[in-house]
Coordinates of C-alpha atoms in Angstrom, one line a residue:
X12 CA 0.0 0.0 0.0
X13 CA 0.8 3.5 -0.6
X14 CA 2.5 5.2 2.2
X15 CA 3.9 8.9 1.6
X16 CA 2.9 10.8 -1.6
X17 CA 4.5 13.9 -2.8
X18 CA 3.0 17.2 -5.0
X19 CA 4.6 20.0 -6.5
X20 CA 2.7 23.5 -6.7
X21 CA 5.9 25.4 -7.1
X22 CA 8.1 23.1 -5.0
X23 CA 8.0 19.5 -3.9
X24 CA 6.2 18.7 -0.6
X25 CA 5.0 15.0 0.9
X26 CA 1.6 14.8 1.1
X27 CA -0.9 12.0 2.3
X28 CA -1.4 9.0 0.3
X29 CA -4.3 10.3 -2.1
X30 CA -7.7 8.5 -0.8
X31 CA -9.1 5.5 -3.2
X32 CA -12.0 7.6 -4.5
X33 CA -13.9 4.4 -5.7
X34 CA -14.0 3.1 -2.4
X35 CA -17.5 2.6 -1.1
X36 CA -16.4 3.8 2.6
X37 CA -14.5 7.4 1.1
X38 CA -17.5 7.6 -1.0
X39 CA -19.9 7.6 2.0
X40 CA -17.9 9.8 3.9
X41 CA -18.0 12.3 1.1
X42 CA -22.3 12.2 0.6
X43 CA -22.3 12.3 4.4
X44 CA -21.0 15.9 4.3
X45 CA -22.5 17.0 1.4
X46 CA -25.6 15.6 2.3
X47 CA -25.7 18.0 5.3
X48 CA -24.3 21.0 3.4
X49 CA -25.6 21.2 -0.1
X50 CA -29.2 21.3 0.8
X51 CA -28.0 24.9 2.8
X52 CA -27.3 25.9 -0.4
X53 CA -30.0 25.2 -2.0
X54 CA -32.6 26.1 -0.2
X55 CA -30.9 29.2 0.1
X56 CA -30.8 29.8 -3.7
X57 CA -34.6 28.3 -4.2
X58 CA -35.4 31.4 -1.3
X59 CA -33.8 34.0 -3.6
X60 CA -36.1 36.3 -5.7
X61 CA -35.8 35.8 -9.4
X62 CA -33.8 39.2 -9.7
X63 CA -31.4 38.0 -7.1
X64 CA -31.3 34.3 -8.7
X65 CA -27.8 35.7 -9.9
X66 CA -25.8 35.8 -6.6
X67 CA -24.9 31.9 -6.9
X68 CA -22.5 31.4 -9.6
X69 CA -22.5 27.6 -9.2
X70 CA -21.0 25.0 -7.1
X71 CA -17.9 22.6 -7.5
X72 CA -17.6 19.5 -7.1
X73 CA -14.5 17.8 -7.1
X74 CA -11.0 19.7 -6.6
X75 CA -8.7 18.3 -9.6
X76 CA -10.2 15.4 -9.2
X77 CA -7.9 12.5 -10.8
X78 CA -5.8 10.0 -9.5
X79 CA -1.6 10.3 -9.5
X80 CA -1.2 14.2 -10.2
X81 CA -1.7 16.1 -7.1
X82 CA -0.7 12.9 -4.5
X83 CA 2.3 11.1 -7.1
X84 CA 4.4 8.4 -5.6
X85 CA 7.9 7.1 -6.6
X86 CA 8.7 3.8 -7.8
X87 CA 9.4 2.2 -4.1
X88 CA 8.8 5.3 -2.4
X89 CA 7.5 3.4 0.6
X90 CA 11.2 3.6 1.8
X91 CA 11.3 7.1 2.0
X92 CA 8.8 7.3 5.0
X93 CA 11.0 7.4 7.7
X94 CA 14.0 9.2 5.9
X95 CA 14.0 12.8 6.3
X96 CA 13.1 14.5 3.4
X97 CA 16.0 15.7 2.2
X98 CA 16.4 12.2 1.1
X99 CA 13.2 12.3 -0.9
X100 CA 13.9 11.9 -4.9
X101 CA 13.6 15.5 -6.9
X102 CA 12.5 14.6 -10.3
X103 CA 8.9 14.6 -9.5
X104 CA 5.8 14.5 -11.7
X105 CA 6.7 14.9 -15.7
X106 CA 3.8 15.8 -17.6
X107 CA 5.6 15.0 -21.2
X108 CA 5.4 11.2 -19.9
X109 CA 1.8 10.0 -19.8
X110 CA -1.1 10.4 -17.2
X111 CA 1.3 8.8 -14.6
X112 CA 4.2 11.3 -15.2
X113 CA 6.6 8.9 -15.2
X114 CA 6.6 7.8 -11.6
X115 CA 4.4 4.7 -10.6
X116 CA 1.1 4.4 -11.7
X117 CA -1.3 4.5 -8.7
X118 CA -5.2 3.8 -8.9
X119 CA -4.9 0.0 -9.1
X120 CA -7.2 -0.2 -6.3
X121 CA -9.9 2.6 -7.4
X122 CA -9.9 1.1 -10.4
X123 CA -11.0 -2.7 -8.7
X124 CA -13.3 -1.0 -6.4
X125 CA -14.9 0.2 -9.1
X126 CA -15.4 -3.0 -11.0
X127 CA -13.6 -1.8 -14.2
X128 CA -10.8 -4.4 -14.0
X129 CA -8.7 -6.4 -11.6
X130 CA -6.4 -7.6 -13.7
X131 CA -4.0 -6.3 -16.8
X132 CA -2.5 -3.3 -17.9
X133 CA -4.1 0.1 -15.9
X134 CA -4.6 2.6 -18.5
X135 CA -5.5 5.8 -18.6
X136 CA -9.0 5.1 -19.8
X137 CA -9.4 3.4 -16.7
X138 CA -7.8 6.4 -14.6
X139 CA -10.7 8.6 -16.5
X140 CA -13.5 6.2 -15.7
X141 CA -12.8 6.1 -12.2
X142 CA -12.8 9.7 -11.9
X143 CA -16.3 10.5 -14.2
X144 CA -18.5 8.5 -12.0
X145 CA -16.7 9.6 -8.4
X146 CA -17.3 13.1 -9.7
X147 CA -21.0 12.5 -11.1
X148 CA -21.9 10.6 -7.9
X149 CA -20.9 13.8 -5.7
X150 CA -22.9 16.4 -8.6
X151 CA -25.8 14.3 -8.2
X152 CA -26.2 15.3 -4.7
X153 CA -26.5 18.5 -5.3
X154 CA -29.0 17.9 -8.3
X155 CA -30.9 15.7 -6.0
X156 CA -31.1 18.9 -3.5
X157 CA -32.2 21.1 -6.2
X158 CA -29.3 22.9 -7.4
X159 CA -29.4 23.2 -11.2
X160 CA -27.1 21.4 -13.3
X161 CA -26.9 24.4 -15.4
X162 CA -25.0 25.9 -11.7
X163 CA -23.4 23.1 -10.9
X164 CA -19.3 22.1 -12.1
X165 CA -17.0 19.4 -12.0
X166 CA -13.8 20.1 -11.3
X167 CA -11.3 17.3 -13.2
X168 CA -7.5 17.4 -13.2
X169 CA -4.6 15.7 -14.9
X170 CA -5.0 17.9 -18.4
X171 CA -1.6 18.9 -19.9
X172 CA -0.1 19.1 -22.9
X173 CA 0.7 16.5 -24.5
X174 CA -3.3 16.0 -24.5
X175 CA -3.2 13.1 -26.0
X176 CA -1.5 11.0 -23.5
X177 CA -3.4 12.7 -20.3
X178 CA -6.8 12.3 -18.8
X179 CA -9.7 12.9 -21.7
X180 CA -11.8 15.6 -21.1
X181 CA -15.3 13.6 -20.9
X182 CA -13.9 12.3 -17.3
X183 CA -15.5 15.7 -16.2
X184 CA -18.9 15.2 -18.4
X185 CA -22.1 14.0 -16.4
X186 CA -25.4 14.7 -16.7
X187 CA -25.6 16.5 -13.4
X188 CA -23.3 19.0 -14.2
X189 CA -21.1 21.2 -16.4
X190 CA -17.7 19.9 -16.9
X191 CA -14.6 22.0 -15.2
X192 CA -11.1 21.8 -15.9
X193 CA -8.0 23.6 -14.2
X194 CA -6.3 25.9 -17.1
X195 CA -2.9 28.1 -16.6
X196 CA -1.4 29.9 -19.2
X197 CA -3.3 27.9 -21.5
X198 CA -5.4 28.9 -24.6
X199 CA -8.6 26.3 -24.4
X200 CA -9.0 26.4 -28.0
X201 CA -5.5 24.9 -28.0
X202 CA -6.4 22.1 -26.0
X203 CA -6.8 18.8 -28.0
X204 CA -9.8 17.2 -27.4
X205 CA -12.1 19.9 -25.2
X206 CA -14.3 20.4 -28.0
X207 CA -14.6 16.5 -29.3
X208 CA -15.4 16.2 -25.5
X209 CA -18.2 19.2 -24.7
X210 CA -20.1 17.8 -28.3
X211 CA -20.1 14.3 -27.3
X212 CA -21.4 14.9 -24.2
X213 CA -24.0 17.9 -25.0
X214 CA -24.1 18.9 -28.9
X215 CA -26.8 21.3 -29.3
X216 CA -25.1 23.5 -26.1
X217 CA -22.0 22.4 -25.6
X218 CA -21.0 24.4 -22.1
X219 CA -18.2 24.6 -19.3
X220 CA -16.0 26.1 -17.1
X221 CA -12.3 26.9 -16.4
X222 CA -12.8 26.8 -12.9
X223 CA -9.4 26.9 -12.1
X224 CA -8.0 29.4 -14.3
X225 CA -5.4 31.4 -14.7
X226 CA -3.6 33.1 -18.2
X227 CA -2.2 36.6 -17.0
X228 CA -0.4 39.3 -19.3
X229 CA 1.9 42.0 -19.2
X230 CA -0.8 44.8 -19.5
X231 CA -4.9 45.2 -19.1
X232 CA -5.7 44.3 -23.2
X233 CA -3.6 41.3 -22.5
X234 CA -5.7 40.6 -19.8
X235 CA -8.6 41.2 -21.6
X236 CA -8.1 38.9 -24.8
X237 CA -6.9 36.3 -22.6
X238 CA -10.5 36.2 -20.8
X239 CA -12.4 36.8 -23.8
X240 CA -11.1 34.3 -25.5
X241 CA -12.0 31.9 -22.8
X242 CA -15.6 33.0 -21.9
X243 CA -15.9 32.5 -26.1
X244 CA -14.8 29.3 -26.2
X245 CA -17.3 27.1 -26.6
X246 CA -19.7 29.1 -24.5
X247 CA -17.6 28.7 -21.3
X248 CA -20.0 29.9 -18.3
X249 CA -17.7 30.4 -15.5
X250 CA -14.0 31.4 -14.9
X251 CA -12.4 31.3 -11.4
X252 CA -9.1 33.5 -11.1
X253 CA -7.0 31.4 -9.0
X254 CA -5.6 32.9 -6.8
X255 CA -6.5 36.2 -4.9
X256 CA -4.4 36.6 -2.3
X257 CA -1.6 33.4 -2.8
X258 CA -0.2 31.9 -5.5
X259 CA -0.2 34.3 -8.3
X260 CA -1.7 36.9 -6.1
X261 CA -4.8 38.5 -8.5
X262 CA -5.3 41.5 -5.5
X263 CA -2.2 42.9 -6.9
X264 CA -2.4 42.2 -10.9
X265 CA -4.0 45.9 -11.4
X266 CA -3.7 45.6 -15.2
X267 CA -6.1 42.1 -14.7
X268 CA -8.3 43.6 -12.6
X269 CA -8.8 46.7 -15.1
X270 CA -9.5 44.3 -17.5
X271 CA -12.3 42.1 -16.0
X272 CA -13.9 45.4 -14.7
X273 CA -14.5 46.3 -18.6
X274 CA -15.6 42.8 -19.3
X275 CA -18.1 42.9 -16.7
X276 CA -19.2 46.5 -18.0
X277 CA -19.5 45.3 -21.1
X278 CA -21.2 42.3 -20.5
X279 CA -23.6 44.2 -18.0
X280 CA -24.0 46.5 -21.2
X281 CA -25.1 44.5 -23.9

């Protein structure tokens, strides 16, 4: 089993082993919580005047939801537990090598849990299947509670270039939802296989959201193109500008926030 996993967001750091999000009992304990929040939500929202429908931009489920990006583990890295962790090994997760970025390839046991296979070669296909029906089992809650689907996202991760060899798109697609995606620096209509995936799954309206999103520029028109171009893509519904006050620090990008203040007039305009 899994002991010590490791993510980089800027720098390595050990993390947890990531969860087995097949498993019946981390499934439970997810609905148990949302069970108890999500109908605060919605009640909330059903409350609302029509003019004031507005003031809930949606809800999202899932947090790069995937198996192997955010939680990798090294080929025995069981033995680094109890090292210290300047020991640890530094060539972390490579994105040019496949959905398991080179390092071992975890989700054998989400994958058995979930019935898809116990036996052979674990694929990405596999990876992607386990992760569409974790993340349509937690939107249906919410659909269930009487959020919309039209307010509701999935949030998938484990999309890089090279597209072909990560995650496919439709792992975020269910019928409960609108399919999310994390995007940094990234042009959507660049990214091989979004719009197969948004058409397959809904081709009269295909519809989404980069709900982790972030593609800044030197200057306020910059900034501007870069979220036009993203809100036209395939009639994305929802960006979220990650992050305000860490990471990237929006709060200070005055140039960005120039920009989305004449986006919003705009919009508000026509």
């Amino acid at each position: 089993a899994v002991k010590i996993g490791w993510r980089n967001w800027g720098s390595q750091i050990r993390v947890a082993p990531a969860p087995n999000i097949a498993s019946p009992e981390v499934i439970a304990a997810h609905l148990e919580r949302l069970q108890g929040l999500v109908p605060i939500v919605a009640n909330w929202y059903r409350a609302l005047p029509e003019e004031k429908k507005h003031l809930l931009g949606g809800v999202k489920f899932g947090h790069e939801a995937g198996i192997g990006v955010n939680a990798y583990h090294y080929p025995d890295g069981n033995q680094y537990l109890n090292q210290p962790a300047a020991n640890d090994p530094r060539q972390g997760y490579d994105a040019t090598q496949g959905w398991h970025g080179g390092l071992a390839k975890l989700g054998y046991a989400a994958v058995t849990s979930a019935g898809i296979k116990s036996a052979g070669e674990l694929t990405r296909d596999d990876i992607a299947e386990v992760t569409r029906r974790y993340l349509e089992t937690l939107c249906a809650t919410a659909y269930k509670a009487g959020i919309p689907s039209s307010l509701t996202y999935t949030h998938q991760g484990g999309v890089y270039a090279p597209w072909d060899q990560h995650l496919p798109f439709d792992a975020a697609c269910n019928d409960y939802a609108l399919p999310g995606y994390s995007f940094y620096g990234v042009d959507p209509a660049q990214a091989q296989g979004l719009r197969e995936a948004l058409i397959q799954h809904n081709p009269n309206n295909p519809r989404w959201a980069a709900v982790e999103w972030w593609w800044g520029a030197p200057d306020a028109a910059g900034w501007r193109d870069h979220f036009e171009r993203t809100l036209r893509y395939e009639n994305c519904r929802f960006i979220s500008i990650f992050n305000w006050n860490c990471g990237f620090k929006f709060k200070e990008e005055t140039a960005g926030i120039d920009a989305l203040r004449d986006v919003i007039r705009d919009w508000r305009n026509n």
